[in-house]
Amino acid sequence: MMKLHDVWEKYQVNKLLNYADVAKFLTKEGQTVTYPPGKMIVQRGDFPEYIYFIIEGLAIGQREYEDGSEYRYFQVDKQNGNLGLLEILSKNEQYVATITSLTEVVAVKVESAAVYDILMNDLDLLRKCSLLLADDLYQRSGNDGIYYYYEGIDRLRLFLLNYAEQLQMKYLSQDSLLVEMSYEQIAAQIGVSIRTVGRSVHKLKKNGEISISGKKIKISEDQYQKLKNYWAG
């Protein structure tokens, strides 16, 4: 009887699916487009008429839950940048997230119908797609409970650390990162009250782990290291 690891090895595929995987099929269909920093590439709710394969640069995404109360931030680059792919594979008629360029982004824009037709007729690409969908579901299932075992202030610490790492501070021109989320949005994300977020922010500021600009949280390079060292210790 074959062991599970042996079967996994037999059908080994890379979790990532990017432009390099489909480029040979898209010699005529693709159109190269460039987005300056801060430009919206796709908007949540729009029909996924095109797939965008990022070949240079970094973009960030904002995803809402169905009730509209929670947000998640994630990054996409040339390794995992296939905007709209999950939507067409699951036959959803709306982009699930708004994606905005963080740096200058160069992408190849392809009609989604052409991409879907290619995927449905290539077994290796289909296997990659199945792993892509399964991994996305698995990661989100795990993240839903990641804060369960932590108190409010540690939930906020972990959230801010993940936020900074996902946005990769080295890509930002300024020397600190502004968290573009309200206390209400953060509270919904980490599963605590707005009041708890406010108290935790006050304590972290007092500890020198964050700064405040207006009503937004700021994280400098040194403060990022403090947050990182807290979990390392």
mmCIF file of C-alpha atoms in Angstrom:
data_model
loop_
_atom_site.group_PDB
_atom_site.id
_atom_site.type_symbol
_atom_site.label_atom_id
_atom_site.label_comp_id
_atom_site.label_asym_id
_atom_site.label_seq_id
_atom_site.Cartn_x
_atom_site.Cartn_y
_atom_site.Cartn_z
ATOM 1 C CA MET A 1 0.000 0.000 0.000
ATOM 2 C CA MET A 2 1.357 3.397 -0.971
ATOM 3 C CA LYS A 3 2.140 5.779 1.849
ATOM 4 C CA LEU A 4 0.724 9.304 1.762
ATOM 5 C CA HIS A 5 4.138 10.972 1.519
ATOM 6 C CA ASP A 6 5.041 8.709 -1.386
ATOM 7 C CA VAL A 7 1.902 9.739 -3.255
ATOM 8 C CA TRP A 8 2.547 13.401 -2.521
ATOM 9 C CA GLU A 9 6.034 12.979 -3.940
ATOM 10 C CA LYS A 10 4.694 11.197 -7.015
ATOM 11 C CA TYR A 11 2.414 14.112 -7.867
ATOM 12 C CA GLN A 12 4.708 16.846 -6.556
ATOM 13 C CA VAL A 13 3.821 20.321 -7.819
ATOM 14 C CA ASN A 14 4.788 23.820 -6.766
ATOM 15 C CA LYS A 15 2.161 25.571 -4.629
ATOM 16 C CA LEU A 16 2.652 28.778 -6.579
ATOM 17 C CA LEU A 17 1.109 29.372 -9.974
ATOM 18 C CA ASN A 18 2.418 32.432 -11.775
ATOM 19 C CA TYR A 19 3.061 33.833 -15.229
ATOM 20 C CA ALA A 20 6.022 31.525 -15.847
ATOM 21 C CA ASP A 21 3.627 28.554 -15.776
ATOM 22 C CA VAL A 22 1.317 29.887 -18.483
ATOM 23 C CA ALA A 23 3.561 32.185 -20.539
ATOM 24 C CA LYS A 24 4.109 29.622 -23.304
ATOM 25 C CA PHE A 25 0.338 29.419 -23.842
ATOM 26 C CA LEU A 26 -0.169 33.186 -23.937
ATOM 27 C CA THR A 27 2.187 34.428 -26.646
ATOM 28 C CA LYS A 28 -0.605 36.388 -28.353
ATOM 29 C CA GLU A 29 -3.244 36.971 -25.665
ATOM 30 C CA GLY A 30 -1.229 38.847 -23.026
ATOM 31 C CA GLN A 31 -0.968 42.640 -22.739
ATOM 32 C CA THR A 32 1.742 44.196 -20.544
ATOM 33 C CA VAL A 33 0.477 46.994 -18.283
ATOM 34 C CA THR A 34 2.278 49.176 -15.724
ATOM 35 C CA TYR A 35 0.795 50.637 -12.529
ATOM 36 C CA PRO A 36 2.469 53.410 -10.500
ATOM 37 C CA PRO A 37 2.561 53.062 -6.684
ATOM 38 C CA GLY A 38 -0.866 53.473 -5.099
ATOM 39 C CA LYS A 39 -2.836 52.582 -8.237
ATOM 40 C CA MET A 40 -5.781 50.197 -7.921
ATOM 41 C CA ILE A 41 -5.350 47.129 -10.143
ATOM 42 C CA VAL A 42 -8.612 45.305 -9.423
ATOM 43 C CA GLN A 43 -11.578 46.297 -7.270
ATOM 44 C CA ARG A 44 -13.547 43.998 -5.036
ATOM 45 C CA GLY A 45 -16.970 43.265 -6.512
ATOM 46 C CA ASP A 46 -16.012 43.849 -10.149
ATOM 47 C CA PHE A 47 -16.480 41.092 -12.710
ATOM 48 C CA PRO A 48 -13.193 39.157 -13.242
ATOM 49 C CA GLU A 49 -12.949 39.802 -16.966
ATOM 50 C CA TYR A 50 -9.146 39.669 -16.804
ATOM 51 C CA ILE A 51 -6.428 37.795 -14.947
ATOM 52 C CA TYR A 52 -3.390 39.882 -13.979
ATOM 53 C CA PHE A 53 -0.059 38.070 -13.671
ATOM 54 C CA ILE A 54 2.442 40.257 -11.810
ATOM 55 C CA ILE A 55 5.936 40.059 -13.289
ATOM 56 C CA GLU A 56 7.547 42.956 -11.386
ATOM 57 C CA GLY A 57 6.774 44.874 -8.196
ATOM 58 C CA LEU A 58 4.654 44.389 -5.101
ATOM 59 C CA ALA A 59 0.926 44.904 -4.528
ATOM 60 C CA ILE A 60 -1.271 44.657 -1.443
ATOM 61 C CA GLY A 61 -4.769 43.286 -1.106
ATOM 62 C CA GLN A 62 -7.721 44.043 1.126
ATOM 63 C CA ARG A 63 -10.235 41.274 1.687
ATOM 64 C CA GLU A 64 -13.576 41.493 3.493
ATOM 65 C CA TYR A 65 -15.672 38.820 5.116
ATOM 66 C CA GLU A 66 -19.209 38.448 3.813
ATOM 67 C CA ASP A 67 -20.642 40.663 6.571
ATOM 68 C CA GLY A 68 -18.163 43.388 5.626
ATOM 69 C CA SER A 69 -16.857 43.721 9.172
ATOM 70 C CA GLU A 70 -13.358 42.282 8.939
ATOM 71 C CA TYR A 71 -10.343 42.998 6.794
ATOM 72 C CA ARG A 72 -7.206 41.079 5.962
ATOM 73 C CA TYR A 73 -4.135 42.455 4.310
ATOM 74 C CA PHE A 74 -1.883 40.327 2.149
ATOM 75 C CA GLN A 75 0.786 40.893 -0.445
ATOM 76 C CA VAL A 76 1.231 39.645 -3.984
ATOM 77 C CA ASP A 77 4.334 39.718 -6.166
ATOM 78 C CA LYS A 78 5.744 37.877 -9.183
ATOM 79 C CA GLN A 79 5.874 34.616 -7.219
ATOM 80 C CA ASN A 80 2.189 34.478 -6.285
ATOM 81 C CA GLY A 81 0.679 37.313 -8.308
ATOM 82 C CA ASN A 82 -2.221 35.804 -10.253
ATOM 83 C CA LEU A 83 -5.037 38.256 -9.596
ATOM 84 C CA GLY A 84 -8.445 36.809 -10.399
ATOM 85 C CA LEU A 85 -7.348 33.192 -10.689
ATOM 86 C CA LEU A 86 -9.144 31.964 -7.562
ATOM 87 C CA GLU A 87 -12.304 33.705 -8.715
ATOM 88 C CA ILE A 88 -12.489 32.044 -12.126
ATOM 89 C CA LEU A 89 -11.522 28.620 -10.751
ATOM 90 C CA SER A 90 -14.353 28.807 -8.206
ATOM 91 C CA LYS A 91 -16.694 30.304 -10.835
ATOM 92 C CA ASN A 92 -17.309 33.453 -8.823
ATOM 93 C CA GLU A 93 -18.362 36.511 -10.791
ATOM 94 C CA GLN A 94 -16.689 39.080 -8.537
ATOM 95 C CA TYR A 95 -13.124 39.807 -7.472
ATOM 96 C CA VAL A 96 -12.960 38.886 -3.787
ATOM 97 C CA ALA A 97 -10.383 41.557 -2.897
ATOM 98 C CA THR A 98 -9.236 45.015 -3.906
ATOM 99 C CA ILE A 99 -5.594 44.948 -5.025
ATOM 100 C CA THR A 100 -3.470 48.115 -5.080
ATOM 101 C CA SER A 101 0.138 48.553 -6.211
ATOM 102 C CA LEU A 102 2.551 49.278 -3.365
ATOM 103 C CA THR A 103 5.571 49.750 -5.615
ATOM 104 C CA GLU A 104 5.486 50.186 -9.380
ATOM 105 C CA VAL A 105 3.868 47.018 -10.704
ATOM 106 C CA VAL A 106 4.279 45.493 -14.148
ATOM 107 C CA ALA A 107 1.685 42.850 -14.986
ATOM 108 C CA VAL A 108 0.482 40.817 -17.927
ATOM 109 C CA LYS A 109 -3.257 41.264 -18.431
ATOM 110 C CA VAL A 110 -5.060 38.327 -20.049
ATOM 111 C CA GLU A 111 -8.731 37.667 -20.727
ATOM 112 C CA SER A 112 -9.952 35.300 -18.024
ATOM 113 C CA ALA A 113 -11.791 33.102 -20.534
ATOM 114 C CA ALA A 114 -8.510 32.371 -22.333
ATOM 115 C CA VAL A 115 -6.751 31.488 -19.065
ATOM 116 C CA TYR A 116 -9.597 29.245 -17.914
ATOM 117 C CA ASP A 117 -9.604 27.381 -21.226
ATOM 118 C CA ILE A 118 -5.854 26.766 -20.953
ATOM 119 C CA LEU A 119 -6.129 25.492 -17.376
ATOM 120 C CA MET A 120 -8.981 23.114 -18.159
ATOM 121 C CA ASN A 121 -6.957 21.482 -20.918
ATOM 122 C CA ASP A 122 -3.655 20.958 -19.109
ATOM 123 C CA LEU A 123 -3.458 18.291 -16.388
ATOM 124 C CA ASP A 124 -0.279 19.656 -14.775
ATOM 125 C CA LEU A 125 -1.770 23.136 -14.482
ATOM 126 C CA LEU A 126 -5.000 21.689 -13.092
ATOM 127 C CA ARG A 127 -3.019 19.926 -10.377
ATOM 128 C CA LYS A 128 -1.347 23.202 -9.506
ATOM 129 C CA CYS A 129 -4.734 24.898 -9.373
ATOM 130 C CA SER A 130 -6.170 22.264 -7.044
ATOM 131 C CA LEU A 131 -3.232 22.740 -4.669
ATOM 132 C CA LEU A 132 -3.558 26.518 -4.905
ATOM 133 C CA LEU A 133 -7.235 26.400 -3.927
ATOM 134 C CA ALA A 134 -6.682 23.863 -1.159
ATOM 135 C CA ASP A 135 -3.761 25.806 0.306
ATOM 136 C CA ASP A 136 -5.734 29.066 0.297
ATOM 137 C CA LEU A 137 -8.603 27.376 2.154
ATOM 138 C CA TYR A 138 -6.232 25.704 4.626
ATOM 139 C CA GLN A 139 -4.359 28.926 5.406
ATOM 140 C CA ARG A 140 -7.561 30.881 6.006
ATOM 141 C CA SER A 141 -8.983 28.101 8.190
ATOM 142 C CA GLY A 142 -5.887 28.240 10.377
ATOM 143 C CA ASN A 143 -5.834 32.021 10.557
ATOM 144 C CA ASP A 144 -9.421 32.176 11.803
ATOM 145 C CA GLY A 145 -8.319 30.762 15.163
ATOM 146 C CA ILE A 146 -4.783 32.091 15.403
ATOM 147 C CA TYR A 147 -5.638 34.743 18.018
ATOM 148 C CA TYR A 148 -7.790 32.499 20.208
ATOM 149 C CA TYR A 149 -5.135 31.688 22.811
ATOM 150 C CA TYR A 150 -3.802 35.237 23.289
ATOM 151 C CA GLU A 151 -4.910 38.143 25.456
ATOM 152 C CA GLY A 152 -5.927 41.428 23.862
ATOM 153 C CA ILE A 153 -2.546 43.163 23.922
ATOM 154 C CA ASP A 154 -0.749 40.109 22.531
ATOM 155 C CA ARG A 155 -3.366 39.745 19.815
ATOM 156 C CA LEU A 156 -2.597 43.318 18.799
ATOM 157 C CA ARG A 157 1.164 42.689 18.929
ATOM 158 C CA LEU A 158 0.814 39.649 16.684
ATOM 159 C CA PHE A 159 -1.478 41.467 14.288
ATOM 160 C CA LEU A 160 0.916 44.425 13.955
ATOM 161 C CA LEU A 161 3.907 42.134 13.459
ATOM 162 C CA ASN A 162 2.113 40.202 10.717
ATOM 163 C CA TYR A 163 0.897 43.427 9.124
ATOM 164 C CA ALA A 164 4.418 44.850 8.959
ATOM 165 C CA GLU A 165 5.895 41.621 7.614
ATOM 166 C CA GLN A 166 3.216 41.211 4.959
ATOM 167 C CA LEU A 167 3.784 44.738 3.696
ATOM 168 C CA GLN A 168 7.567 44.305 3.863
ATOM 169 C CA MET A 169 8.707 47.624 5.292
ATOM 170 C CA LYS A 170 11.801 47.624 3.085
ATOM 171 C CA TYR A 171 9.569 48.485 0.119
ATOM 172 C CA LEU A 172 8.358 51.704 1.721
ATOM 173 C CA SER A 173 10.155 54.973 1.073
ATOM 174 C CA GLN A 174 9.462 56.398 4.533
ATOM 175 C CA ASP A 175 11.201 55.197 7.681
ATOM 176 C CA SER A 176 7.981 53.977 9.318
ATOM 177 C CA LEU A 177 4.849 52.080 8.363
ATOM 178 C CA LEU A 178 1.398 53.623 8.849
ATOM 179 C CA VAL A 179 -1.276 51.041 9.647
ATOM 180 C CA GLU A 180 -4.131 52.013 7.337
ATOM 181 C CA MET A 181 -6.853 50.530 9.530
ATOM 182 C CA SER A 182 -9.130 52.028 12.167
ATOM 183 C CA TYR A 183 -9.348 50.670 15.710
ATOM 184 C CA GLU A 184 -12.756 49.288 14.786
ATOM 185 C CA GLN A 185 -11.345 47.362 11.834
ATOM 186 C CA ILE A 186 -8.453 46.020 13.911
ATOM 187 C CA ALA A 187 -10.848 44.971 16.679
ATOM 188 C CA ALA A 188 -12.948 43.012 14.185
ATOM 189 C CA GLN A 189 -9.825 41.395 12.763
ATOM 190 C CA ILE A 190 -8.414 40.127 16.070
ATOM 191 C CA GLY A 191 -11.699 39.413 17.836
ATOM 192 C CA VAL A 192 -11.688 41.956 20.683
ATOM 193 C CA SER A 193 -13.620 45.112 21.542
ATOM 194 C CA ILE A 194 -12.651 48.551 20.242
ATOM 195 C CA ARG A 195 -12.035 49.553 23.856
ATOM 196 C CA THR A 196 -9.538 46.707 24.275
ATOM 197 C CA VAL A 197 -7.711 47.831 21.148
ATOM 198 C CA GLY A 198 -7.543 51.373 22.525
ATOM 199 C CA ARG A 199 -6.136 50.223 25.875
ATOM 200 C CA SER A 200 -3.635 47.930 24.166
ATOM 201 C CA VAL A 201 -2.489 50.706 21.837
ATOM 202 C CA HIS A 202 -1.897 52.953 24.854
ATOM 203 C CA LYS A 203 0.225 50.267 26.559
ATOM 204 C CA LEU A 204 2.254 49.495 23.433
ATOM 205 C CA LYS A 205 2.899 53.191 22.882
ATOM 206 C CA LYS A 206 4.032 53.548 26.499
ATOM 207 C CA ASN A 207 6.366 50.561 26.005
ATOM 208 C CA GLY A 208 7.855 52.175 22.893
ATOM 209 C CA GLU A 209 6.621 49.372 20.637
ATOM 210 C CA ILE A 210 4.516 51.657 18.420
ATOM 211 C CA SER A 211 3.856 55.350 17.762
ATOM 212 C CA ILE A 212 0.641 57.220 17.015
ATOM 213 C CA SER A 213 -0.008 59.624 14.142
ATOM 214 C CA GLY A 214 -3.436 61.192 14.440
ATOM 215 C CA LYS A 215 -5.603 58.165 15.137
ATOM 216 C CA LYS A 216 -3.421 55.720 13.205
ATOM 217 C CA ILE A 217 -0.707 53.371 14.463
ATOM 218 C CA LYS A 218 2.834 53.833 13.151
ATOM 219 C CA ILE A 219 5.629 51.268 13.303
ATOM 220 C CA SER A 220 9.270 52.238 12.829
ATOM 221 C CA GLU A 221 12.059 49.797 11.993
ATOM 222 C CA ASP A 222 13.184 49.766 15.652
ATOM 223 C CA GLN A 223 9.622 49.217 16.866
ATOM 224 C CA TYR A 224 9.162 46.396 14.380
ATOM 225 C CA GLN A 225 12.247 44.733 15.874
ATOM 226 C CA LYS A 226 10.788 45.162 19.376
ATOM 227 C CA LEU A 227 7.575 43.443 18.303
ATOM 228 C CA LYS A 228 9.577 40.678 16.667
ATOM 229 C CA ASN A 229 11.848 40.228 19.688
ATOM 230 C CA TYR A 230 8.832 39.993 22.001
ATOM 231 C CA TRP A 231 7.673 36.831 20.244
ATOM 232 C CA ALA A 232 11.200 35.501 19.851
ATOM 233 C CA GLY A 233 11.704 35.730 23.612
#
